[in-house]
mmCIF file of C-alpha atoms and ligand atoms in Angstrom:
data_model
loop_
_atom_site.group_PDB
_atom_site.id
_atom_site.type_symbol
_atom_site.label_atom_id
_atom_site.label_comp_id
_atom_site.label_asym_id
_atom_site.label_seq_id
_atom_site.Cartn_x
_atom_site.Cartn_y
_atom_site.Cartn_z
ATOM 1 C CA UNK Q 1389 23.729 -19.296 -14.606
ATOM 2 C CA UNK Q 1390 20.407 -19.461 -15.261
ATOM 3 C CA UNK Q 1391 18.758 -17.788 -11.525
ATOM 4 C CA UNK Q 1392 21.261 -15.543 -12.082
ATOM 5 C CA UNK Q 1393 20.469 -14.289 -15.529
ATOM 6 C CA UNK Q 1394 16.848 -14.272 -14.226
ATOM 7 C CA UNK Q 1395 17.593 -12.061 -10.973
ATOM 8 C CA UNK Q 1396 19.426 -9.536 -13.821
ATOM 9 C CA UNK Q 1397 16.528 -9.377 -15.671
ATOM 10 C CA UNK Q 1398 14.266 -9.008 -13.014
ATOM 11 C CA UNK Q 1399 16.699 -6.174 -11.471
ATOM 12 C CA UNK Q 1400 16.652 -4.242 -15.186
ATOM 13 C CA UNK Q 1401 12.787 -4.607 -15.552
ATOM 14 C CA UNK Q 1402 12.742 -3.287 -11.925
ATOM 15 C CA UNK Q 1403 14.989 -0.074 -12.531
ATOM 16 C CA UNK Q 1404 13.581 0.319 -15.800
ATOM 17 C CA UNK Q 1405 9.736 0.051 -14.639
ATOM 18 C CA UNK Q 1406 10.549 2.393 -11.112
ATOM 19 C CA UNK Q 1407 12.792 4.934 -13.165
ATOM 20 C CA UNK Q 1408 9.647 5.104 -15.908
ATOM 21 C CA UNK Q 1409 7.386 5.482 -13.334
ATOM 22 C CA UNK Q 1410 9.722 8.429 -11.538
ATOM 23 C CA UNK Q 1411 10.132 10.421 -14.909
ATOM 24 C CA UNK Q 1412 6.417 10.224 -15.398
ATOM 25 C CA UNK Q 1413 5.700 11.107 -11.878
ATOM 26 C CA UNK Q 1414 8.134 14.274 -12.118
ATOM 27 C CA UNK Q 1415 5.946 15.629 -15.681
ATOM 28 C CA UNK Q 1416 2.766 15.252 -13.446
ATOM 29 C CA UNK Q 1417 3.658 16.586 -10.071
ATOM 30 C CA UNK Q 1418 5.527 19.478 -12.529
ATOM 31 C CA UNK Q 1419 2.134 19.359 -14.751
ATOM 32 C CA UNK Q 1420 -0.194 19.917 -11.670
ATOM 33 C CA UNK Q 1421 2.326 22.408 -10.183
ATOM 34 C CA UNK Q 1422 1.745 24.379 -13.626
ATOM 35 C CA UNK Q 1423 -1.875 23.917 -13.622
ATOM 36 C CA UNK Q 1424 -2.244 24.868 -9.886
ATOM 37 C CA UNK Q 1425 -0.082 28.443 -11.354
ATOM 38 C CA UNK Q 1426 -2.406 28.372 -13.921
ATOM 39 C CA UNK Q 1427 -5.579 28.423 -12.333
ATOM 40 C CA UNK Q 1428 -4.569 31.164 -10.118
ATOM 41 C CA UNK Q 1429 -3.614 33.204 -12.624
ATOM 42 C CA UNK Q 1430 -7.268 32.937 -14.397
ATOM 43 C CA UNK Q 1431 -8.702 33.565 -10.942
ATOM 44 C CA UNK Q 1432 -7.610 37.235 -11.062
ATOM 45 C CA UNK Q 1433 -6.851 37.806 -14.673
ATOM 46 C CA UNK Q 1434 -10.700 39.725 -15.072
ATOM 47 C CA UNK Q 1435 -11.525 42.745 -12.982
ATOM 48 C CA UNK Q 1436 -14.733 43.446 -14.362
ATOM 49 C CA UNK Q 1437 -16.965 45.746 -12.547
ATOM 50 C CA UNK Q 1438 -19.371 44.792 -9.815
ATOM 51 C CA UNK Q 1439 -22.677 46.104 -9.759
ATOM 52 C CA UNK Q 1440 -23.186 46.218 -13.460
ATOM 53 C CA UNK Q 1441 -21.644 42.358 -14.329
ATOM 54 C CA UNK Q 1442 -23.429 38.841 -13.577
ATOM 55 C CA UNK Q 1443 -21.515 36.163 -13.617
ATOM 56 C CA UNK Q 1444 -22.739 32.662 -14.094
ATOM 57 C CA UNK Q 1445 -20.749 29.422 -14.993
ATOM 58 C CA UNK Q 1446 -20.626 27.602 -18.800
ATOM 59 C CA UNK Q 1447 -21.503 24.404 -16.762
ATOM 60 C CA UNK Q 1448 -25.065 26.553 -16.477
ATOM 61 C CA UNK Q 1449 -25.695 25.376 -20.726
ATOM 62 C CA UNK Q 1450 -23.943 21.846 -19.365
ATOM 63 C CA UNK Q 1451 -24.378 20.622 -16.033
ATOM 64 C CA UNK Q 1452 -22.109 17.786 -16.207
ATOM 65 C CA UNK Q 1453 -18.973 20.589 -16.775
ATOM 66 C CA UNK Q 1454 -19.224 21.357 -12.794
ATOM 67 C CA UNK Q 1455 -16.578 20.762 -11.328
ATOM 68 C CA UNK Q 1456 -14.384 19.866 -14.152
ATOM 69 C CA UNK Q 1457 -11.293 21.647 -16.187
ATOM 70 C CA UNK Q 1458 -13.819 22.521 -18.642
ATOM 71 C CA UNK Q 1459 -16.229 24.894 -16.412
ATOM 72 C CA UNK Q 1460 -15.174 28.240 -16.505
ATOM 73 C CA UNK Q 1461 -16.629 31.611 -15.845
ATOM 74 C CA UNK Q 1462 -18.847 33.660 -17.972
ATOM 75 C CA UNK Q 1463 -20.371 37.127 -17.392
ATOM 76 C CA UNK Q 1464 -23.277 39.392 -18.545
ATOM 77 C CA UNK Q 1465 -23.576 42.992 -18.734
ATOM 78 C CA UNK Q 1466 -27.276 44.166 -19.404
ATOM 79 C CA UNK Q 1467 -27.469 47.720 -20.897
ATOM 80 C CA UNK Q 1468 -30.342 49.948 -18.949
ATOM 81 C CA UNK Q 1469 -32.398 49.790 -22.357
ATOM 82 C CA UNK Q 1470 -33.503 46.630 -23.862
ATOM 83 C CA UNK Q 1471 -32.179 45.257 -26.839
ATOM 84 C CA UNK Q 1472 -29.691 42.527 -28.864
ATOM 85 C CA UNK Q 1473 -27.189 40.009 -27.360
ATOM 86 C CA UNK Q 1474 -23.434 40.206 -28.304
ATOM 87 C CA UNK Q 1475 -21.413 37.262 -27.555
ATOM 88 C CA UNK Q 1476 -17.887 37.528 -27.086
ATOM 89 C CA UNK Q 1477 -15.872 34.117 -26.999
ATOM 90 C CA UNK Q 1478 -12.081 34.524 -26.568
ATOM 91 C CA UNK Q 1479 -9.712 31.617 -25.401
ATOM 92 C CA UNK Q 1480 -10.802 28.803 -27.851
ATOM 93 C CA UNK Q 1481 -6.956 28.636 -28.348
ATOM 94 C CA UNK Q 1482 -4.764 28.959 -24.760
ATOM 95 C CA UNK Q 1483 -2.084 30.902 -26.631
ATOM 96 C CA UNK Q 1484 -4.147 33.213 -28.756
ATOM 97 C CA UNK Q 1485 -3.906 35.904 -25.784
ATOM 98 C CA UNK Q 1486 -4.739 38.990 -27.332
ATOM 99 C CA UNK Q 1487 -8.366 37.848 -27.776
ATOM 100 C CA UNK Q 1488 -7.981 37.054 -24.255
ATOM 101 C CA UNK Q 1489 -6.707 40.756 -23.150
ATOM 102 C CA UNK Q 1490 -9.245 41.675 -25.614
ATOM 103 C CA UNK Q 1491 -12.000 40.211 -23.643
ATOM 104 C CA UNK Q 1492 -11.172 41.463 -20.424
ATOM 105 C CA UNK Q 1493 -10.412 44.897 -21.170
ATOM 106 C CA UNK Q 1494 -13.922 44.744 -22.774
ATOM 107 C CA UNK Q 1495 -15.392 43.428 -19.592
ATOM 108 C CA UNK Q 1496 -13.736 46.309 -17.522
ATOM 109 C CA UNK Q 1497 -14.367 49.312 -19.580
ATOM 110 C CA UNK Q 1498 -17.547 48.658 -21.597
ATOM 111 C CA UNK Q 1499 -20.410 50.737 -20.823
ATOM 112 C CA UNK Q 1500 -23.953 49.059 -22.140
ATOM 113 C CA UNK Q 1501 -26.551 51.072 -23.271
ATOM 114 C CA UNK Q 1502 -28.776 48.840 -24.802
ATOM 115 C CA UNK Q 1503 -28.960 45.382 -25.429
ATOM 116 C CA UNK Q 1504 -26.443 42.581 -23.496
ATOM 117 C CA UNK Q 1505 -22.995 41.685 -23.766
ATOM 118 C CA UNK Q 1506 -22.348 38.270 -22.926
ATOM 119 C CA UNK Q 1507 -18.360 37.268 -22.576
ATOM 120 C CA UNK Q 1508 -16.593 34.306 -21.923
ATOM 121 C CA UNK Q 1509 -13.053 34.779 -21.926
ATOM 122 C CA UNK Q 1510 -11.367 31.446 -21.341
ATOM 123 C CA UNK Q 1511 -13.433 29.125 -23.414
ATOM 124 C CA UNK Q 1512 -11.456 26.269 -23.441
ATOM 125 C CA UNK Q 1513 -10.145 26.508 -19.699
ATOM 126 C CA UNK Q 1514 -8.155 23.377 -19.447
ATOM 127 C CA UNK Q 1515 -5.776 24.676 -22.718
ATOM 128 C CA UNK Q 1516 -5.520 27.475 -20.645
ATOM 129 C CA UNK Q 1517 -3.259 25.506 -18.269
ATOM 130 C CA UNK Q 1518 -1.813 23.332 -20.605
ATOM 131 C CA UNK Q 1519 2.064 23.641 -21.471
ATOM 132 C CA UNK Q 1520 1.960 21.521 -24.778
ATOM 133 C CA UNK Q 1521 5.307 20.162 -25.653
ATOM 134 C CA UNK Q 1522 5.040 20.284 -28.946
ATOM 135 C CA UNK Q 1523 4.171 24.255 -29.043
ATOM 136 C CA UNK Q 1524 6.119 25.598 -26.030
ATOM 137 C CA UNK Q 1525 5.304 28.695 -24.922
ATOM 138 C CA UNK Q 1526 5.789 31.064 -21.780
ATOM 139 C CA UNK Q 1527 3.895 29.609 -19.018
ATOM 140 C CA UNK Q 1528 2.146 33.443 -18.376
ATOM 141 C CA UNK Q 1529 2.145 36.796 -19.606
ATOM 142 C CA UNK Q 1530 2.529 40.161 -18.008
ATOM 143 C CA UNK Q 1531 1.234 43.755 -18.814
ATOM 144 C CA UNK Q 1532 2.611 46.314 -16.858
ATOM 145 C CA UNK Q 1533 -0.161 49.093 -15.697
ATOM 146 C CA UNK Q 1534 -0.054 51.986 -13.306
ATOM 147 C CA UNK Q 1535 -0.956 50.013 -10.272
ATOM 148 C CA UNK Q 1536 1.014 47.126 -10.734
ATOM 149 C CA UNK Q 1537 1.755 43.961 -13.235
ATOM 150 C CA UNK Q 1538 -1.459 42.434 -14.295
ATOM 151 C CA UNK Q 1539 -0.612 38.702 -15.374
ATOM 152 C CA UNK Q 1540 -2.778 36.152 -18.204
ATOM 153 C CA UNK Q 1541 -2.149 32.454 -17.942
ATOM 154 C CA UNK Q 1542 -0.368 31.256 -21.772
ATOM 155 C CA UNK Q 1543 -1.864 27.892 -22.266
ATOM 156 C CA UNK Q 1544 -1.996 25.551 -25.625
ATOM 157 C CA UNK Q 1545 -4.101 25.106 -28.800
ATOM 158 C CA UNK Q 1546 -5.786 22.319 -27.486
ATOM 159 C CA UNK Q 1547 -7.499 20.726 -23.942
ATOM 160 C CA UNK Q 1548 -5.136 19.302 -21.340
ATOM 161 C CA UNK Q 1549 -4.633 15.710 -22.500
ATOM 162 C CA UNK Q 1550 -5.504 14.272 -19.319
ATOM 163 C CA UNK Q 1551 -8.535 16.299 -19.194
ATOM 164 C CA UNK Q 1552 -9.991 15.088 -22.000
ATOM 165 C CA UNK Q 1553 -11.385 11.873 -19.951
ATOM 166 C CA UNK Q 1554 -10.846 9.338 -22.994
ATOM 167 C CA UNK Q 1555 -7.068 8.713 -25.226
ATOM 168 C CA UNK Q 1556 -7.175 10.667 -28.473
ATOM 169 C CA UNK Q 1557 -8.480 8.386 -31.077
ATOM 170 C CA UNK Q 1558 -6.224 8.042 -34.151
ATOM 171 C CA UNK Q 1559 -7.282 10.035 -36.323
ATOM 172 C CA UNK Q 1560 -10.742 12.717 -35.786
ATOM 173 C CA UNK Q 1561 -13.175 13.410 -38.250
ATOM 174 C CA UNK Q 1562 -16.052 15.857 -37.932
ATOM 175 C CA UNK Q 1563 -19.520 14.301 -38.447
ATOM 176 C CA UNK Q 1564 -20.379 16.820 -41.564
ATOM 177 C CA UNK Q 1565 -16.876 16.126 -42.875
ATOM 178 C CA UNK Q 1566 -16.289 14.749 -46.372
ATOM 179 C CA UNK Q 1567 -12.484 15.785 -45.805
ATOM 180 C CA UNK Q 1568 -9.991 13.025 -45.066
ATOM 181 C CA UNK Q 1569 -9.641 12.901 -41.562
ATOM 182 C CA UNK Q 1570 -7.189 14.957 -38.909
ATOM 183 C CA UNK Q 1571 -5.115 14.027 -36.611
ATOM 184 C CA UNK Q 1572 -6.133 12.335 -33.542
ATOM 185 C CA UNK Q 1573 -5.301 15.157 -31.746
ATOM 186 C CA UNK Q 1574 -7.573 18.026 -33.241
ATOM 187 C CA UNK Q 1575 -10.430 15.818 -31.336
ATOM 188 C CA UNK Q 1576 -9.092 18.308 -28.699
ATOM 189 C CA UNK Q 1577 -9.093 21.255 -30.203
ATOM 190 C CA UNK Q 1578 -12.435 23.207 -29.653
ATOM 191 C CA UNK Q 1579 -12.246 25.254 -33.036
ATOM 192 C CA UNK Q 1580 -12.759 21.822 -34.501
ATOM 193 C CA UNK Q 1581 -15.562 20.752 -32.513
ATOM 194 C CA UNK Q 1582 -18.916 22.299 -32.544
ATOM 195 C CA UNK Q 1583 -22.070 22.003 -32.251
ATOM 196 C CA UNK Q 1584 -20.552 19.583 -30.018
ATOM 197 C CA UNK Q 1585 -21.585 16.775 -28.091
ATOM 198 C CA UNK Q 1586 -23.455 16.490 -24.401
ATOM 199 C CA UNK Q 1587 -22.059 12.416 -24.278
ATOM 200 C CA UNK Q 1588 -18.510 13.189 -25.951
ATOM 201 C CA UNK Q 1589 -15.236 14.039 -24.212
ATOM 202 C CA UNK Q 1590 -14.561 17.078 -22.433
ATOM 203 C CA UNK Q 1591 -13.638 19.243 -25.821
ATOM 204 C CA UNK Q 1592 -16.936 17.989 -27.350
ATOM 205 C CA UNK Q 1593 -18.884 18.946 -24.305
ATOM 206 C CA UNK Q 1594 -17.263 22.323 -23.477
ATOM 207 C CA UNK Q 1595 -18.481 23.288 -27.195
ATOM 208 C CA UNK Q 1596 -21.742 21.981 -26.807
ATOM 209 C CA UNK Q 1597 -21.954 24.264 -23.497
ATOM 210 C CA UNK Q 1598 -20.896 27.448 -25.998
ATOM 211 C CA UNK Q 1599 -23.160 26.390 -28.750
ATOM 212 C CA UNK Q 1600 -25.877 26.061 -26.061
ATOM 213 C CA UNK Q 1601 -25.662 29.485 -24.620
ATOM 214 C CA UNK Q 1602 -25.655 31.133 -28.451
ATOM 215 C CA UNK Q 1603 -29.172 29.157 -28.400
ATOM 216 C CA UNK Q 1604 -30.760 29.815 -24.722
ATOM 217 C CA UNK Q 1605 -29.747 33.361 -24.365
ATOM 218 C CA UNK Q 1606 -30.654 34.339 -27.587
ATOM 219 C CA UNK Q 1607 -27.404 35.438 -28.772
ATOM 220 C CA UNK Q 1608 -27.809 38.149 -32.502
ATOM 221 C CA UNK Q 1609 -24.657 38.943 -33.019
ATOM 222 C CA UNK Q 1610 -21.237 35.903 -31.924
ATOM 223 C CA UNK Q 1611 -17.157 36.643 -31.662
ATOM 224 C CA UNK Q 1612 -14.694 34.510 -31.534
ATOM 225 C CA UNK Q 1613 -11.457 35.949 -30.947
ATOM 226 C CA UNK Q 1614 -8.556 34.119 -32.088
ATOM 227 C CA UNK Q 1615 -4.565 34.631 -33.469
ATOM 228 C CA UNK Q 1616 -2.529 33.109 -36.244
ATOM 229 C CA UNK Q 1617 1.288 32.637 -36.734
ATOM 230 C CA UNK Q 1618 1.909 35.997 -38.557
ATOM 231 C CA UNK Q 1619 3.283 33.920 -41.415
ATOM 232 C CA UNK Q 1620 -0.220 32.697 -41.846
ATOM 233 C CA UNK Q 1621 -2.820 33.780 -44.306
ATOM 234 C CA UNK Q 1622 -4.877 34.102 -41.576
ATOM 235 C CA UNK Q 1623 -3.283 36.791 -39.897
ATOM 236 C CA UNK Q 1624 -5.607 39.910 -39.942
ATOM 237 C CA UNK Q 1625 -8.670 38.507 -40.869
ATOM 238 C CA UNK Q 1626 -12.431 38.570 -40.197
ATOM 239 C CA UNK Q 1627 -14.396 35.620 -41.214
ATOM 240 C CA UNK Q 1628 -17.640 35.617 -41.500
ATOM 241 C CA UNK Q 1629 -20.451 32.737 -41.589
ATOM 242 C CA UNK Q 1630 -21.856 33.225 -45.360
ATOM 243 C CA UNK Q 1631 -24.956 34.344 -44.098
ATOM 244 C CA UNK Q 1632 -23.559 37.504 -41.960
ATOM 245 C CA UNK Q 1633 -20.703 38.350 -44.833
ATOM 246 C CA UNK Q 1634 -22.239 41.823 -45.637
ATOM 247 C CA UNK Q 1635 -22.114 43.003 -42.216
ATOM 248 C CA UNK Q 1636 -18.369 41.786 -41.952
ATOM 249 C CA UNK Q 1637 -17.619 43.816 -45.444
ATOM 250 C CA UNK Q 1638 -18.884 46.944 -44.323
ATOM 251 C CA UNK Q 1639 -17.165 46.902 -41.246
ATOM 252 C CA UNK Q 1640 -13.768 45.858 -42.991
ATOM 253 C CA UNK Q 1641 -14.507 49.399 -45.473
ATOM 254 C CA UNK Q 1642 -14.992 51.268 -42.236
ATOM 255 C CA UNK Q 1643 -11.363 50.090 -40.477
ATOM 256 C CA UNK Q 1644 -9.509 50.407 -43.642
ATOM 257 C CA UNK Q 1645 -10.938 54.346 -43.519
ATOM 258 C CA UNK Q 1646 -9.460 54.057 -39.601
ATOM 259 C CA UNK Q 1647 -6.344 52.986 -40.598
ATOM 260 C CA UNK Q 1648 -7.288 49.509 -39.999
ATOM 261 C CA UNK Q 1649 -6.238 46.988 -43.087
ATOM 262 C CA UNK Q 1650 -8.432 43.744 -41.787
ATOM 263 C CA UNK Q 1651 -8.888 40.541 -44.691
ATOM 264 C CA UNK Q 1652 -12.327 39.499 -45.453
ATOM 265 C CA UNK Q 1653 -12.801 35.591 -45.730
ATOM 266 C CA UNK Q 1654 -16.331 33.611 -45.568
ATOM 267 C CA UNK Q 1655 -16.451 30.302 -43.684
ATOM 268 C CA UNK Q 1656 -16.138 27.503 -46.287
ATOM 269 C CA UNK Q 1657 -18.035 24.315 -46.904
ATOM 270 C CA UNK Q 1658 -14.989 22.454 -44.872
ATOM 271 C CA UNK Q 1659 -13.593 22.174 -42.474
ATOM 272 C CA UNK Q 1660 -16.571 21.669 -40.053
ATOM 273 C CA UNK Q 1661 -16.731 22.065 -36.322
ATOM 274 C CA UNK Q 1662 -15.544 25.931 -36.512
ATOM 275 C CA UNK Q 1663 -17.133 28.416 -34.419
ATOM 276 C CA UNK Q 1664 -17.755 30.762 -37.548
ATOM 277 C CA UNK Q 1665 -18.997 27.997 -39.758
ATOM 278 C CA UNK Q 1666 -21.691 26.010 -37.205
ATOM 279 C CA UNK Q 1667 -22.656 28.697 -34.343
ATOM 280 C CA UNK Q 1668 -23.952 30.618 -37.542
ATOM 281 C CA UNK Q 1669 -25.347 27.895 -39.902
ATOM 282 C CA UNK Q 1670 -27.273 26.009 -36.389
ATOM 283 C CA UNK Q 1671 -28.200 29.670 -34.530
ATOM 284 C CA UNK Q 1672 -29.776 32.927 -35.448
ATOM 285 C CA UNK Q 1673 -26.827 34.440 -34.550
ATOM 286 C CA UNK Q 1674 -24.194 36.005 -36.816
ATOM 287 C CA UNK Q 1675 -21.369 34.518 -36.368
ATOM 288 C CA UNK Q 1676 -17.413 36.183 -36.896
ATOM 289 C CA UNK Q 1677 -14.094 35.215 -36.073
ATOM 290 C CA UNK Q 1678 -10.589 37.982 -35.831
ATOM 291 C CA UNK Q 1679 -7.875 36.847 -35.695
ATOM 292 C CA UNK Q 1680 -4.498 39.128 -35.269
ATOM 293 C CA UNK Q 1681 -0.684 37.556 -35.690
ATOM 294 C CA UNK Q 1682 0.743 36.387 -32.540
ATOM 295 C CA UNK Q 1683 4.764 36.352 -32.807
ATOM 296 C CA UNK Q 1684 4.731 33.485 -30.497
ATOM 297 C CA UNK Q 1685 3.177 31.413 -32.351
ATOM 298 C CA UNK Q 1686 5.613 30.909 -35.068
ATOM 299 C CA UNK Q 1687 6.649 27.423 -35.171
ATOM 300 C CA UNK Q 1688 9.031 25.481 -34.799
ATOM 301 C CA UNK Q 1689 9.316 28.068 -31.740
ATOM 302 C CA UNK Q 1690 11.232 30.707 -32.462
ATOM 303 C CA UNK Q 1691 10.620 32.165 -29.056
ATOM 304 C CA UNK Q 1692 8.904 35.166 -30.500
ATOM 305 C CA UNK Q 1693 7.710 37.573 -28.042
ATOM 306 C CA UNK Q 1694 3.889 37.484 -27.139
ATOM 307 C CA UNK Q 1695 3.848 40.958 -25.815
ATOM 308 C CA UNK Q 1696 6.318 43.318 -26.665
ATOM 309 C CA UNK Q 1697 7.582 42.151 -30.450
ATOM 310 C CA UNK Q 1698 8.436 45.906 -31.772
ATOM 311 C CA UNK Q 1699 6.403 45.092 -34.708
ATOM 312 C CA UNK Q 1700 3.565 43.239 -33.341
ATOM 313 C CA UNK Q 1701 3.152 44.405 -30.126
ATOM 314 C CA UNK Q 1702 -0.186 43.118 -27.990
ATOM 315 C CA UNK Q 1703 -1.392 46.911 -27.591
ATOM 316 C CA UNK Q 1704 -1.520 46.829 -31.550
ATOM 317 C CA UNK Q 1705 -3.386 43.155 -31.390
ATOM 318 C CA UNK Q 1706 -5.823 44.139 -28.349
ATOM 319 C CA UNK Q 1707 -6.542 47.388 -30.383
ATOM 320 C CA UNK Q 1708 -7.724 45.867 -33.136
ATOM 321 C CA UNK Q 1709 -9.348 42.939 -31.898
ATOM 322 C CA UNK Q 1710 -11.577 45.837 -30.169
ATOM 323 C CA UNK Q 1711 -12.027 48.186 -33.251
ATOM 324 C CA UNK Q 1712 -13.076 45.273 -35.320
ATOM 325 C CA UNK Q 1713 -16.033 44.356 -32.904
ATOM 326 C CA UNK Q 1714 -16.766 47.963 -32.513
ATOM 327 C CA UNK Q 1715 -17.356 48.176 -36.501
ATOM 328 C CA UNK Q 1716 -18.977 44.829 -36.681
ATOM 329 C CA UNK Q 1717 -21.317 45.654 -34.507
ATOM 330 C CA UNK Q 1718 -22.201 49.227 -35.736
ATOM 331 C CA UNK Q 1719 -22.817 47.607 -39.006
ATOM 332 C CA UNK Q 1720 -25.314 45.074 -37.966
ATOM 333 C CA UNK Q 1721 -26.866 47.807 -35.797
ATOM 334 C CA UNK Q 1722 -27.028 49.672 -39.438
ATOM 335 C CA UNK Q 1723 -29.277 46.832 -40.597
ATOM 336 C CA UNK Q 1724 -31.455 45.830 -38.109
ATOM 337 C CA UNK Q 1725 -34.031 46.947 -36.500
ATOM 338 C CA UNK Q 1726 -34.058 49.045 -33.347
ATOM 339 C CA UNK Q 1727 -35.281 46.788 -30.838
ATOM 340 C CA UNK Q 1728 -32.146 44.519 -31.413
ATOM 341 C CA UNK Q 1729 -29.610 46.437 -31.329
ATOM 342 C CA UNK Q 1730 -26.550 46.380 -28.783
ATOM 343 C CA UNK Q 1731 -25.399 50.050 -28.115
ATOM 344 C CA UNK Q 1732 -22.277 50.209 -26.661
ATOM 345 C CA UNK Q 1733 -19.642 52.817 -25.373
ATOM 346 C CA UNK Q 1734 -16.496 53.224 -23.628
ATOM 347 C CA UNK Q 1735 -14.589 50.924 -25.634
ATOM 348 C CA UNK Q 1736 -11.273 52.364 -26.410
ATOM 349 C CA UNK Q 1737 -10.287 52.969 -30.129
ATOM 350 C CA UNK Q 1738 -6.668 52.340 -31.069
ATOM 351 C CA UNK Q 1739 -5.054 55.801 -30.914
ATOM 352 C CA UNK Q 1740 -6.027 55.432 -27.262
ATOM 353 C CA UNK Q 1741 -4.964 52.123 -26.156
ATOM 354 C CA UNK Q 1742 -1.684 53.531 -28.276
ATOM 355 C CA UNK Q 1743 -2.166 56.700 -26.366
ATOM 356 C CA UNK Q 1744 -2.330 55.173 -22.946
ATOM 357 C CA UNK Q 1745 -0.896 51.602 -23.988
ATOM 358 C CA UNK Q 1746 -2.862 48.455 -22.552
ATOM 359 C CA UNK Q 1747 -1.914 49.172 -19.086
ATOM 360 C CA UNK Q 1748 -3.904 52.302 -19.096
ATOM 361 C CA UNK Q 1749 -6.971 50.475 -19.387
ATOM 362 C CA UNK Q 1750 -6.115 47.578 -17.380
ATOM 363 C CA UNK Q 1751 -5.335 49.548 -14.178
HETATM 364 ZN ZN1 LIG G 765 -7.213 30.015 -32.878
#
């Protein structure tokens, strides 16, 4: 019996190993198929307009990103008059879209009078293409406009796991962090990881990249455009590095007088790694974060729509991602002095984009 017994076991290792190796080879060639969707998708998703747009690369702060999931493109429109930098940052999260939208309609209709506006609107390019299992979502989006659908890719929270060149350690603590650690996991989640590091996985280096820009081009005034599950407290809400809080308060006055009801918060002590809490305590630049409710990303997935929810519709999101950098940046233009400040125009206010709806500005 006993060859026998042996050839079973070697048959069951056999189908077991082969039909392993079959299931895992289906999720990749079905992964890749998704990223290779994906990274179409971003190719076209901005428009903005030639002749008065540069566009370098993040791997420009980081060499070693050429090439790799976490490059990704970045442009700068230079007013005719001299003046401050504005950094806009949108895509830290792959499913936070409307600070995506919000980004690119920025890019296509801003007119700069003085000063530079430097965006980046898929920071963390390899979440972009990322269908994470645990937080399903729709694999794109689609905004309907005069001329014809115009489509964003719908990634994940956090980088591509196979991107991240190195297996998520157990558990991931910040280096400035007395908190008990998180999960293994958030060591891919950007929002978790700057200043970043040049040696550390791809996460770690795409927000040293970010964090390096904010230092070499001089950066006054920093965005980072984000959403919450509307059940969240941090639905509707500016933050604001402790330093820049006044500036955030007086533009919060000026949106509720718009209409406008947008939470105050100021980074805290912990967690570290956030955009708001280190590009402002490690720059000169002041450093916000908006984040607007996202139906889809109420979880466990409800299937919530990431567009057209009646109450929460992506117009309403875009709108006042926009309206809240508008007022932001008035305000520190209010208190500082001439030569740095970022005049802007053409960026349409809410009862237009309502007006028009986000197609009208997409076209
Ligand atoms: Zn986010």
């Amino acid at each position: 019996l006993k060859p026998c017994i042996r050839f079973y076991s070697a048959m069951l290792i056999f189908a077991a190993f082969t039909g392993r190796a079959t299931v895992v080879f289906a999720q990749e060639s079905q992964g890749s198929l998704l990223r290779a969707e994906a990274n179409r998708i971003m190719l076209s998703e901005l428009r903005p307009v030639l002749g008065t747009t540069t566009q370098k690369l993040l791997s420009e702060y980081l060499p070693s990103l050429a090439g790799s999931p976490g490059d990704s493109p970045v442009y700068i429109m230079e007013g005719a008059q001299p003046g401050g930098t504005a950094f806009i940052c949108a895509g830290t999260h792959g499913n936070e879209i409307a600070g995506v939208v919000a980004a690119a309609l920025l890019a296509e209709q801003v007119n700069v009078l003085s000063g530079r506006v430097i965006i980046l609107p898929r920071a963390n390019r390899s979440a972009a293409s990322y269908p994470d299992p645990d937080r399903p979502g729709p694999p794109s989006i689609r905004i309907a406009t005069p001329g014809g659908d115009r489509i964003f890719a719908y990634g994940a929270r956090r980088t591509w796991p196979g991107d991240e060149g190195r297996p998520d350690p157990l558990s991931f603590s910040h280096p400035d962090s007395r908190l008990p650690p998180l999960d293994g996991n958030e060591s891919r989640n950007l929002d978790r990881n700057y200043p970043g590091s040049a040696e550390g996985g791809l996460t770690a280096r795409v927000a040293y990249a970010i964090e390096n820009l904010i230092k070499t081009e001089n950066v006054d005034i920093a965005f980072d455009l984000h959403e919450a599950n509307p059940e969240s407290k941090l639905a509707w809400i500016i933050v604001a590095n402790p330093k820049n809080v006044d500036i955030a308060a007086i533009a919060a006055l000026e949106l509720e007088g718009k209409g406008v009801r947008m939470a105050l918060d100021m980074s805290a002590e912990e967690p570290r790694g956030l955009s708001h809490r280190e590009w402002g305590d490690r720059t000169k630049a002041r450093a916000f974060l908006i984040e607007t409710p996202n139906p889809a990303q109420v979880y466990p997935p409800l299937h919530g729509d990431p567009v057209n929810d009646p109450a929460l519709p992506l117009s309403r999101r875009v709108a006042v991602q926009l309206c809240s950098i508008v007022e932001i940046i008035a305000a520190y233009n209010d208190e500082t002095s001439p030569e740095s400040r970022v005049l802007l125009e053409n960026i349409p206010s809410p009862d237009e984009i309502e007006a028009r709806g986000l197609g009208g500005f997409l076209d």
